[in-house]
Short mmCIF file of C-alpha atoms in Angstrom, two decimals:
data_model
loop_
_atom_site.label_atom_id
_atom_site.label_comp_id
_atom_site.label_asym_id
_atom_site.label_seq_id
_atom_site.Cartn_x
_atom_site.Cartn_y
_atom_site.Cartn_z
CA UNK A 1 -2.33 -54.08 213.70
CA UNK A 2 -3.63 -55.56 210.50
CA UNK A 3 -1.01 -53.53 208.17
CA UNK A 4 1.59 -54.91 210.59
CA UNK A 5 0.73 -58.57 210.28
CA UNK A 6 0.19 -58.20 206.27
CA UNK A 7 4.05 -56.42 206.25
CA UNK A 8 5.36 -59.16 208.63
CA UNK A 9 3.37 -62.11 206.78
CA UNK A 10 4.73 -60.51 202.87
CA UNK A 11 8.02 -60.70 204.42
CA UNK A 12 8.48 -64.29 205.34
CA UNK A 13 7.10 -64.74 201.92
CA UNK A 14 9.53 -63.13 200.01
CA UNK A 15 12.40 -64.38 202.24
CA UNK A 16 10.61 -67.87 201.73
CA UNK A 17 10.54 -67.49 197.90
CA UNK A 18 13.65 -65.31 197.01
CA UNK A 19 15.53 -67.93 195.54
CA UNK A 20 12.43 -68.36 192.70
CA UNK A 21 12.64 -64.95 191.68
CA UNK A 22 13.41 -64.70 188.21
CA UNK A 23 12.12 -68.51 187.51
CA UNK A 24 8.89 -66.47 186.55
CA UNK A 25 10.01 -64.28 183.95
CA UNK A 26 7.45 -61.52 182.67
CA UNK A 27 5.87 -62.86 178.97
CA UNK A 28 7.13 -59.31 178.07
CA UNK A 29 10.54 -60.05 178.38
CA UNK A 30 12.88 -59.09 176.11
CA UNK A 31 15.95 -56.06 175.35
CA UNK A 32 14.36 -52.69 174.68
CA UNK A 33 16.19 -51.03 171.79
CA UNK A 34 15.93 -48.32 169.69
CA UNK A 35 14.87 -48.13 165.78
CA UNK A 36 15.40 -43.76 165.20
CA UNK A 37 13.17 -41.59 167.65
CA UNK A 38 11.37 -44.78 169.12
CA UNK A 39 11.83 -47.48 171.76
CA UNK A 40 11.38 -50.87 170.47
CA UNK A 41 10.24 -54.53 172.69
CA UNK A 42 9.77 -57.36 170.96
CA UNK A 43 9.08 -55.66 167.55
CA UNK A 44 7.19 -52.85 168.61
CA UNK A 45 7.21 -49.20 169.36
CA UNK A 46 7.52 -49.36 173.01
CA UNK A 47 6.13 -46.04 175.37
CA UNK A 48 5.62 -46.66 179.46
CA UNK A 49 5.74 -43.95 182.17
CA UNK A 50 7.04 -44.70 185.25
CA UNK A 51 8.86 -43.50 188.00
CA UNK A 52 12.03 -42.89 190.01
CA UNK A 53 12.70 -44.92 193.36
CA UNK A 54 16.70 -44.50 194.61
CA UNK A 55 15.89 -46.16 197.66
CA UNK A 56 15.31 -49.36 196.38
CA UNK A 57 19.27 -51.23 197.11
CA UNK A 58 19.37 -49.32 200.43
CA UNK A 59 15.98 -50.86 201.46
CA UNK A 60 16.59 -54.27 200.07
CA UNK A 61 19.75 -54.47 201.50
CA UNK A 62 18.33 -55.65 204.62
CA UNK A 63 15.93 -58.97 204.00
CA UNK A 64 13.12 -57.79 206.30
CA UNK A 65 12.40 -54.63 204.72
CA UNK A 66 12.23 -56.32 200.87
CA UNK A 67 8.65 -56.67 201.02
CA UNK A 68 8.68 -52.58 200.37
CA UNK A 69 10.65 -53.07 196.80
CA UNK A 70 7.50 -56.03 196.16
CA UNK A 71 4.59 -53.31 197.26
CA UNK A 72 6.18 -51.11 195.24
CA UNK A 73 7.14 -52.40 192.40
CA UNK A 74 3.24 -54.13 192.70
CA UNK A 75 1.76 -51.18 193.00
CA UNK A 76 3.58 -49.90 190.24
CA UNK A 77 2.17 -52.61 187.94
CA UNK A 78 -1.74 -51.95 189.00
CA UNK A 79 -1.40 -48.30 187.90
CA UNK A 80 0.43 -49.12 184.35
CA UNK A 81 3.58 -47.61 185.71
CA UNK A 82 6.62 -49.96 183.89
CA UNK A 83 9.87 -48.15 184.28
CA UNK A 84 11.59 -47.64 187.30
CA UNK A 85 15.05 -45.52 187.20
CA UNK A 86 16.94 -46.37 190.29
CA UNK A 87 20.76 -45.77 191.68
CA UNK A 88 23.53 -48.19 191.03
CA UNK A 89 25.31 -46.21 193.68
CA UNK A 90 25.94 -45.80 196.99
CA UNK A 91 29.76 -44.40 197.50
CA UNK A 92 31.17 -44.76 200.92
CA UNK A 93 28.94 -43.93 204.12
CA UNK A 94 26.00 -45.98 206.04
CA UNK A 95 24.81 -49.46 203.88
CA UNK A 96 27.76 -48.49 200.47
CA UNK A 97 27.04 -50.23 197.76
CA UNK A 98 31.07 -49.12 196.95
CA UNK A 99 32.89 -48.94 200.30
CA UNK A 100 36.16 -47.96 198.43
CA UNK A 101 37.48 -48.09 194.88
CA UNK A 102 36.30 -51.33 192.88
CA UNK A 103 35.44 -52.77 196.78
CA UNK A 104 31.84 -53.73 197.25
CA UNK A 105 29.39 -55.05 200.19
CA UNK A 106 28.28 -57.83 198.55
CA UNK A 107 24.65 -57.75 201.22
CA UNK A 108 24.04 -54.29 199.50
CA UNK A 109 24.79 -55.79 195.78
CA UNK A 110 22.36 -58.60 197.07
CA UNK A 111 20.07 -55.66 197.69
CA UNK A 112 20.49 -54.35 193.98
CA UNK A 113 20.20 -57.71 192.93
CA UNK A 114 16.84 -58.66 194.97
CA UNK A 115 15.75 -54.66 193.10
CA UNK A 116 16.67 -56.37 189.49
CA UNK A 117 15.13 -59.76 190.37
CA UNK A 118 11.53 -58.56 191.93
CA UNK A 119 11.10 -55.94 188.61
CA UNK A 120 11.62 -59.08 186.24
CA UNK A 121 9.09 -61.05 187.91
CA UNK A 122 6.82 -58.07 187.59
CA UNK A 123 7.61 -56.98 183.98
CA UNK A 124 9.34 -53.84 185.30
CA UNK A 125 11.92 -52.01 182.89
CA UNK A 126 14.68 -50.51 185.09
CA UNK A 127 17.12 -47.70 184.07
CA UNK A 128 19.98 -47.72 186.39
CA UNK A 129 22.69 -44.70 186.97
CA UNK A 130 26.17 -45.26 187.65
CA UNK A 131 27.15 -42.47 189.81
CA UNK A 132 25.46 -39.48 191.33
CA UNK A 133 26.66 -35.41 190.23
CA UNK A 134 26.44 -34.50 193.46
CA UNK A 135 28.20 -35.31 197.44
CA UNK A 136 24.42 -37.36 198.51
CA UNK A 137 25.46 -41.13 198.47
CA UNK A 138 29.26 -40.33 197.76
CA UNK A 139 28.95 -39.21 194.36
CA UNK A 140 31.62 -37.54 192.45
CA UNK A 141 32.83 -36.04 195.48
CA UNK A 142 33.98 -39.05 196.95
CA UNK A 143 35.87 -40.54 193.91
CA UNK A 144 37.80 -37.56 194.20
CA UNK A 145 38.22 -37.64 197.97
CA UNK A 146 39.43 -41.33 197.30
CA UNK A 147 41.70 -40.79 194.67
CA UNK A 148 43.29 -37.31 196.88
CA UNK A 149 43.83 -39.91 199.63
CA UNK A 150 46.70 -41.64 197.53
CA UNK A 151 47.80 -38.56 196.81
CA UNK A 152 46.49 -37.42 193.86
CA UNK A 153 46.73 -33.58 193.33
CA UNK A 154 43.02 -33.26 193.53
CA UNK A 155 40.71 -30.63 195.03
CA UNK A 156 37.85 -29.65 193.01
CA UNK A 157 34.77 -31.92 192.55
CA UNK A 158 35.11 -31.41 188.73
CA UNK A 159 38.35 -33.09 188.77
CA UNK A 160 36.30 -36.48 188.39
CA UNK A 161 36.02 -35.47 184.65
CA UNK A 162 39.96 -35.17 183.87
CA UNK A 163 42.17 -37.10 186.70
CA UNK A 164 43.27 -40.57 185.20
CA UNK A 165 42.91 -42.23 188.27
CA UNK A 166 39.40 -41.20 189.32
CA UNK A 167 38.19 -41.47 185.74
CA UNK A 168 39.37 -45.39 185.71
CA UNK A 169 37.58 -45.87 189.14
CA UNK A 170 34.68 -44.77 187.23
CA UNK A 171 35.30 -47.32 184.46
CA UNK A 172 35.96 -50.04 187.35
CA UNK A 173 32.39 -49.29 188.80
CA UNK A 174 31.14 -49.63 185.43
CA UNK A 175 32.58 -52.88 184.63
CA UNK A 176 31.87 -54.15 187.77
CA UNK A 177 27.96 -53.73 187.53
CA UNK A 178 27.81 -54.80 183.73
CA UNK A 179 29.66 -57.85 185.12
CA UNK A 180 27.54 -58.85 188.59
CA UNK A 181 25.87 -62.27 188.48
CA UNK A 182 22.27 -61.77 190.15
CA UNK A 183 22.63 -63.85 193.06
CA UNK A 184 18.99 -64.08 192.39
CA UNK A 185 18.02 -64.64 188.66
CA UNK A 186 21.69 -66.07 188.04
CA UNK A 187 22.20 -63.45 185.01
CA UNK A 188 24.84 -60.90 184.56
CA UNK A 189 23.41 -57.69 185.11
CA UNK A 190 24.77 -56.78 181.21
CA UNK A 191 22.62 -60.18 180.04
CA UNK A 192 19.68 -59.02 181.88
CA UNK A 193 16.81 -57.59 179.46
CA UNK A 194 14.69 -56.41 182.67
CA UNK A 195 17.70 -53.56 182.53
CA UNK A 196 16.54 -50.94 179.71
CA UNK A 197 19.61 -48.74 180.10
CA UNK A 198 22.30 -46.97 181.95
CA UNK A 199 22.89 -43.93 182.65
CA UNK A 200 26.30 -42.12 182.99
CA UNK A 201 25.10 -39.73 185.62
CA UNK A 202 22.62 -38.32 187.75
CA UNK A 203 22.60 -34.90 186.61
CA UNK A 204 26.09 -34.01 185.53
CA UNK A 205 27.26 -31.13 185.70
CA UNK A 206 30.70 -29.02 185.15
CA UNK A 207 31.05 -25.74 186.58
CA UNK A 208 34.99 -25.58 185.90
CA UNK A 209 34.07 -25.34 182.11
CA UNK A 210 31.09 -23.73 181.32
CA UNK A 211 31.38 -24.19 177.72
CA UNK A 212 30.39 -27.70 177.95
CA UNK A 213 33.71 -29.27 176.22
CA UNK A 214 35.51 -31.08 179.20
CA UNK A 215 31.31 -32.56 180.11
CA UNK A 216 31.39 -33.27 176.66
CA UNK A 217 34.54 -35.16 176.45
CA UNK A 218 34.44 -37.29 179.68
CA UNK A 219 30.49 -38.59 178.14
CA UNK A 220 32.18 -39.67 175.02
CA UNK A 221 34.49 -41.50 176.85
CA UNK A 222 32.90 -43.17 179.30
CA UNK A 223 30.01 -43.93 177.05
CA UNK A 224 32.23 -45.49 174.57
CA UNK A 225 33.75 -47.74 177.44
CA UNK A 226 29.98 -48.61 178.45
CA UNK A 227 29.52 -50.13 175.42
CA UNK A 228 32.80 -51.93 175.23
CA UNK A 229 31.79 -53.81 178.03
CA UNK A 230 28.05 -53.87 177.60
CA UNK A 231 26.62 -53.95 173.78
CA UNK A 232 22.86 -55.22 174.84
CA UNK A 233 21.62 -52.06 176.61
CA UNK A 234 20.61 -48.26 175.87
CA UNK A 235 22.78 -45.91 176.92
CA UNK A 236 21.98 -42.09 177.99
CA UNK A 237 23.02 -39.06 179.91
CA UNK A 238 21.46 -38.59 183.10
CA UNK A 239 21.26 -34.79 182.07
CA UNK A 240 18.44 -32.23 183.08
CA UNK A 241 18.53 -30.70 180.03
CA UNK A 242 19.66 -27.47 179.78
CA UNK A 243 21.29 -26.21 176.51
CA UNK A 244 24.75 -25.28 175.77
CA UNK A 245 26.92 -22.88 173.07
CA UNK A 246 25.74 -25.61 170.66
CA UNK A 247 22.43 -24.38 170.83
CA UNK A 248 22.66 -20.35 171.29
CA UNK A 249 19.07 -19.16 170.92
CA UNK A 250 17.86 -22.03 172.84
CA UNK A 251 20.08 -21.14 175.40
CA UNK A 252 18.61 -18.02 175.98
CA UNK A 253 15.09 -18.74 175.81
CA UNK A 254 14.87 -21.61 177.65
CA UNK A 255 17.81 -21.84 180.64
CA UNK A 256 17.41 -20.69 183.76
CA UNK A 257 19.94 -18.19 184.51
CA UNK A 258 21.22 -20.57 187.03
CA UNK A 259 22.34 -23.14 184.33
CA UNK A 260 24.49 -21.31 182.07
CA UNK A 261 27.50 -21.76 184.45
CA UNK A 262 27.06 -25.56 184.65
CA UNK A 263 28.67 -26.85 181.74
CA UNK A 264 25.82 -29.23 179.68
CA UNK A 265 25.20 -29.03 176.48
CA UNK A 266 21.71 -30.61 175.62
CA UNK A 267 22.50 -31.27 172.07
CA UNK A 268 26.11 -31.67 171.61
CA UNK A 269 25.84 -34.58 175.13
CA UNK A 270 23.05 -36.30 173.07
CA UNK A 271 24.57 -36.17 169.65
CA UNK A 272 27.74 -38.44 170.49
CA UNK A 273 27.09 -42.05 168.95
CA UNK A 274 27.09 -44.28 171.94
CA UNK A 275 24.89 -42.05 173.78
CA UNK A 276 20.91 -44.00 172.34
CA UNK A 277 18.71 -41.64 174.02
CA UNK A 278 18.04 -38.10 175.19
CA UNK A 279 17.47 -37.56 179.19
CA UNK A 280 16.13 -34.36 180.39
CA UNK A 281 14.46 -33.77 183.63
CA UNK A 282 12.00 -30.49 184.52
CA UNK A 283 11.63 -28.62 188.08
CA UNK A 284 10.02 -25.30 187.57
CA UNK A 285 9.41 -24.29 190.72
CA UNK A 286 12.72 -24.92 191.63
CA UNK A 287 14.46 -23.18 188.83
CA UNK A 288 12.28 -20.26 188.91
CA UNK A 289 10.88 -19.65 192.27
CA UNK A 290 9.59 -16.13 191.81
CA UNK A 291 7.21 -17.04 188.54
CA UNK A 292 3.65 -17.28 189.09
CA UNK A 293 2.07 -20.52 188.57
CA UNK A 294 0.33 -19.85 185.38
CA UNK A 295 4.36 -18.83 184.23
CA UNK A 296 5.49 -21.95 185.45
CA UNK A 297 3.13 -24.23 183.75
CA UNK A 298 3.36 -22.60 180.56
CA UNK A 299 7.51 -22.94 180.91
CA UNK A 300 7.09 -26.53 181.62
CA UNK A 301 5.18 -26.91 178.26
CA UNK A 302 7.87 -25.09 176.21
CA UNK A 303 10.77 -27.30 177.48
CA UNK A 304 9.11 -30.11 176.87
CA UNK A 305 8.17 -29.43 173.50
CA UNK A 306 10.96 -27.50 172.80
CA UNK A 307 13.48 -30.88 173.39
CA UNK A 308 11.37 -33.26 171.79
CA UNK A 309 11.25 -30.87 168.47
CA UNK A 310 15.06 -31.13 168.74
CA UNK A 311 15.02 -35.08 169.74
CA UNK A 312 12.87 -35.12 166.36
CA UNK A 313 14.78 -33.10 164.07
CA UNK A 314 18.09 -32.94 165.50
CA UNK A 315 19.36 -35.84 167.36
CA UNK A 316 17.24 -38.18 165.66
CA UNK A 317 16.60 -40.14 169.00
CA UNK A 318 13.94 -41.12 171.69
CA UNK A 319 13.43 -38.68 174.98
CA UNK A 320 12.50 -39.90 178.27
CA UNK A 321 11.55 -37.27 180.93
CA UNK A 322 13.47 -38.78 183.89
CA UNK A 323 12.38 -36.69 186.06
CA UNK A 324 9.27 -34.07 187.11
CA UNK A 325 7.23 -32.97 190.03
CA UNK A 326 5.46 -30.94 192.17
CA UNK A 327 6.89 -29.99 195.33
CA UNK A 328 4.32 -29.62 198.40
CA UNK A 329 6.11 -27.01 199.53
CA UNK A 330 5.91 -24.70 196.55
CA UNK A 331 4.60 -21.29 198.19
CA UNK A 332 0.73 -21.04 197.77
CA UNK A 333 0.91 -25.14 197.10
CA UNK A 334 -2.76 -27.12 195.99
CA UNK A 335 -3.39 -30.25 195.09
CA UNK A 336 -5.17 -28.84 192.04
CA UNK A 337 -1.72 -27.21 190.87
CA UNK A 338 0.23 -31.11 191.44
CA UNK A 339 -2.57 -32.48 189.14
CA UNK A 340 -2.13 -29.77 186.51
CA UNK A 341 2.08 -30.38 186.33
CA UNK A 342 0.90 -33.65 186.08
CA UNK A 343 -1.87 -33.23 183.49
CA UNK A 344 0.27 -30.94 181.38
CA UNK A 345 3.60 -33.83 181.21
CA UNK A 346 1.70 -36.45 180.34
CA UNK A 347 -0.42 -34.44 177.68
CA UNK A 348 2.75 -33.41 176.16
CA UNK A 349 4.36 -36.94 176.08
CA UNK A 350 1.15 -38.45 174.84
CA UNK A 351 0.85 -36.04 171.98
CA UNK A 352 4.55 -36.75 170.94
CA UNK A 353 4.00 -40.58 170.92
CA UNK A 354 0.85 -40.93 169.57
CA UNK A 355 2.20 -38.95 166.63
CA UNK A 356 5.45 -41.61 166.06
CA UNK A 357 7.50 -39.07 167.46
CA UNK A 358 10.28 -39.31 170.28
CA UNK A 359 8.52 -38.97 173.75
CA UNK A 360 8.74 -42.41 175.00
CA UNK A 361 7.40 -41.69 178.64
CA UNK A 362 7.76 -39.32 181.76
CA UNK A 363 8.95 -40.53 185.01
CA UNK A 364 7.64 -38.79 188.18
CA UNK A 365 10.20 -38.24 191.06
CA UNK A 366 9.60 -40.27 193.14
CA UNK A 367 7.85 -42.90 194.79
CA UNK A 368 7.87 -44.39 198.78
CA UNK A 369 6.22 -46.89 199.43
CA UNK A 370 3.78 -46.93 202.68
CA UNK A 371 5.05 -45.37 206.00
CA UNK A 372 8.64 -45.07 204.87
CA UNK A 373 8.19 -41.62 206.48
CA UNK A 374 12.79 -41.95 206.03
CA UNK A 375 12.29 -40.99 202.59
CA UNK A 376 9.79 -38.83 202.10
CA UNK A 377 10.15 -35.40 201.49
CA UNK A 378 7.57 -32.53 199.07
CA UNK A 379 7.72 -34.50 195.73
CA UNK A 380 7.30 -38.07 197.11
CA UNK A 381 4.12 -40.12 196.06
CA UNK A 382 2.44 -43.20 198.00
CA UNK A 383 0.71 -44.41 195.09
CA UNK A 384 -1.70 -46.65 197.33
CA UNK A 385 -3.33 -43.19 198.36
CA UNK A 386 -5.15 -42.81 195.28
CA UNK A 387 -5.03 -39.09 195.09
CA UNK A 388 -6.05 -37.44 192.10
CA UNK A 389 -2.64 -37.06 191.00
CA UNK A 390 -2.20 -41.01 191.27
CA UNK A 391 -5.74 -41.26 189.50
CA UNK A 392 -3.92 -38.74 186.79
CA UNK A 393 -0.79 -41.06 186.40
CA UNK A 394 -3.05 -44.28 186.15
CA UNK A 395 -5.12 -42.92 183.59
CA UNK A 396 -2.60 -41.66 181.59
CA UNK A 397 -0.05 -44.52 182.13
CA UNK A 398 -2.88 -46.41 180.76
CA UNK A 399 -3.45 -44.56 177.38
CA UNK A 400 0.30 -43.82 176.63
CA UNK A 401 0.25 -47.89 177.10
CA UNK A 402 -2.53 -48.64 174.70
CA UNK A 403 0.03 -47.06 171.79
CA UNK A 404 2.26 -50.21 171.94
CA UNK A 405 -0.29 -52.40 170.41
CA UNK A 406 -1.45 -50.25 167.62
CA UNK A 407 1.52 -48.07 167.26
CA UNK A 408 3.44 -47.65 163.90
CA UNK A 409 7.53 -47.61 163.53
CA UNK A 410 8.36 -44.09 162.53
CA UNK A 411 10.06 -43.45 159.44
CA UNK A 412 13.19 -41.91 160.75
CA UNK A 413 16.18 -43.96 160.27
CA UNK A 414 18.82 -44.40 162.66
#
């Protein structure tokens, strides 16, 4: 009864005070940019973990249920946690954030906005993705479904990378969000230093051309027309990583079978000019299922170090881990094996950035927030539990934070 009234109380607060938000700008304030392999705020190397929370448009959609984004985004703050990466999607369906080409529901933009508003009154960095790879919240699927009900000769979801019209709904979306006014904070979203970056995708992928060239082309596109619209914010890829015929040997060693046939190209995606940083995301229980745990951990070291080396000495940019977990429903699951994924990311980001080099921070998918039983699934975190896997990303949120005041600019020129 006493979680209800606290929920119900924070509530009429926020729906009291929404038209504040943003008045009370975090002292840390400021466009995050890059200077070669490193982040930089305000003059200095910048590092943060953080984590991933789609939900948060969908949730704040509706004024009632706000107060979750608040908890969230509070609890966030207590455990050093200051990125969130959230969608800038929702194509067609239940609460659409795009109900049909370049047409919007302006209470689910208000939703996105309230998202924007609440993380810059908390000192929250957000990186925000444009479109999903695959058919969950519309996605590329349902560009091309719209664009095949004018009767474009359109079948395959890969046609979003080469058919003119779906590629210029893409561009639509894009200018639309650089160009929203937070109905909140009164600042166009491409104005708006609480936004770190974009991303092009979540997860793209290309299965009609495994050799990576038609990916490769639509990212240099599309990231060129980002910054035509949008010259104050970091751009990246949304990409998990896995290496292409640009990087033979690592292809080998390192892909899972699996990803050959998906058409991304670690390096040659990263390399194109407009693209600012690297993306890559790690699930190795999901991409190898039948290695022991002992295999999988030692994996997840290798691919980590393996992209930062080539962040370092190759693309000459920062890396973000967008993306990593520990599913509950792994086979033979512990708590003691969540805490050593987790141990082993941060150790490997920590060692990067402590050095000058281009880890920036690791982002854990993904958080709910209390009882929002709707989204939660193996990987989801309630970071109010204080588990020793939140203790783990406290603790090392903490240290990787300490960097940014004595930190040195690397040497590396853009």
């Amino acid at each position: 009864m006493k979680c209800l009234c606290f929920v119900v109380l924070l509530a009429i607060l926020i729906a009291q005070n929404s038209s504040d938000l943003g008045v009370k700008s975090a002292s840390s304030d400021g466009f995050v940019s890059r200077k070669g392999v490193q982040f930089i705020l305000n003059g200095k190397p910048f590092y943060a973990n953080g984590l991933n929370a789609y939900w948060l448009a969908y949730e704040a959609t509706d004024p009632t249920t706000r107060f979750k984004i608040t908890y969230v985004f509070q609890n966030a703050t207590i455990h050093d946690l200051t990125i969130v990466r959230t969608w800038g999607f929702r194509d067609g369906g239940y609460r659409a954030l795009q109900i049909a080409p370049g047409v919007y529901d302006e209470k689910t933009f208000q939703g996105l906005d309230f998202a924007i508003a609440e993380a810059k009154r908390l000192g929250i960095k957000m990186i925000i993705t444009f479109v999903n790879n695959y058919s969950d919240f519309g996605g590329r699927k349902q560009y091309v479904d719209w664009a095949k009900n004018t009767g474009q000769n359109v079948s395959l979801d890969d046609d979003f990378y080469t058919n003119p019209l779906v590629k210029q709904y893409y561009k639509n979306h894009v200018k639309t969000m650089v160009n929203r006014v937070n109905t909140f904070t009164k600042v166009a979203y491409k104005d708006e230093p609480t936004i770190m970056g974009w991303e092009l995708m979540n997860e793209p992928q290309c299965r009609a051309d495994p050799s990576g060239k038609t990916l490769t082309a639509w990212m240099n596109e599309m990231a060129l027309y980002v910054k035509s619209v949008d010259s104050k914010h970091l751009l990246s890829t949304g990409l998990e990583g896995f290496y292409g015929d640009s990087s033979p040997q690592r292809k080998t060693s390192l892909n899972p079978v699996a990803a050959n046939v998906l058409g991304t190209d670690f390096i040659a995606n990263h390399k194109l000019d407009a693209i600012d940083f690297a993306s890559i995301h790690s699930y190795p229980d999901l991409w190898f299922p039948n290695l022991d745990e002992k295999s999988r951990l030692n994996f997840l070291r290798k691919w980590l170090e393996c992209h930062l080396e080539d962040a370092q000495n190759i693309l000459k940019k920062p890396l973000i881990l967008g993306e990593f977990g520990k599913p509950t429903n792994t086979p033979g699951y512990t708590q003691a094996q969540r805490d050593a994924v987790f141990n082993a990311t941060f150790d490997t980001i920590y060692e990067s950035a402590e050095k000058g080099g281009p880890a920036a921070g690791a982002l854990f998918w993904h958080v709910i927030s209390d009882g929002m039983n709707n989204f939660k699934d193996p990987l989801s975190i309630v970071l109010s539990e204080n588990s020793t896997t939140v203790n783990i990303i406290t603790e090392e949120s903490r240290k990787l934070g300490l960097i940014r005041g004595k930190g040195k600019l690397s040497k590396t020129k853009i």
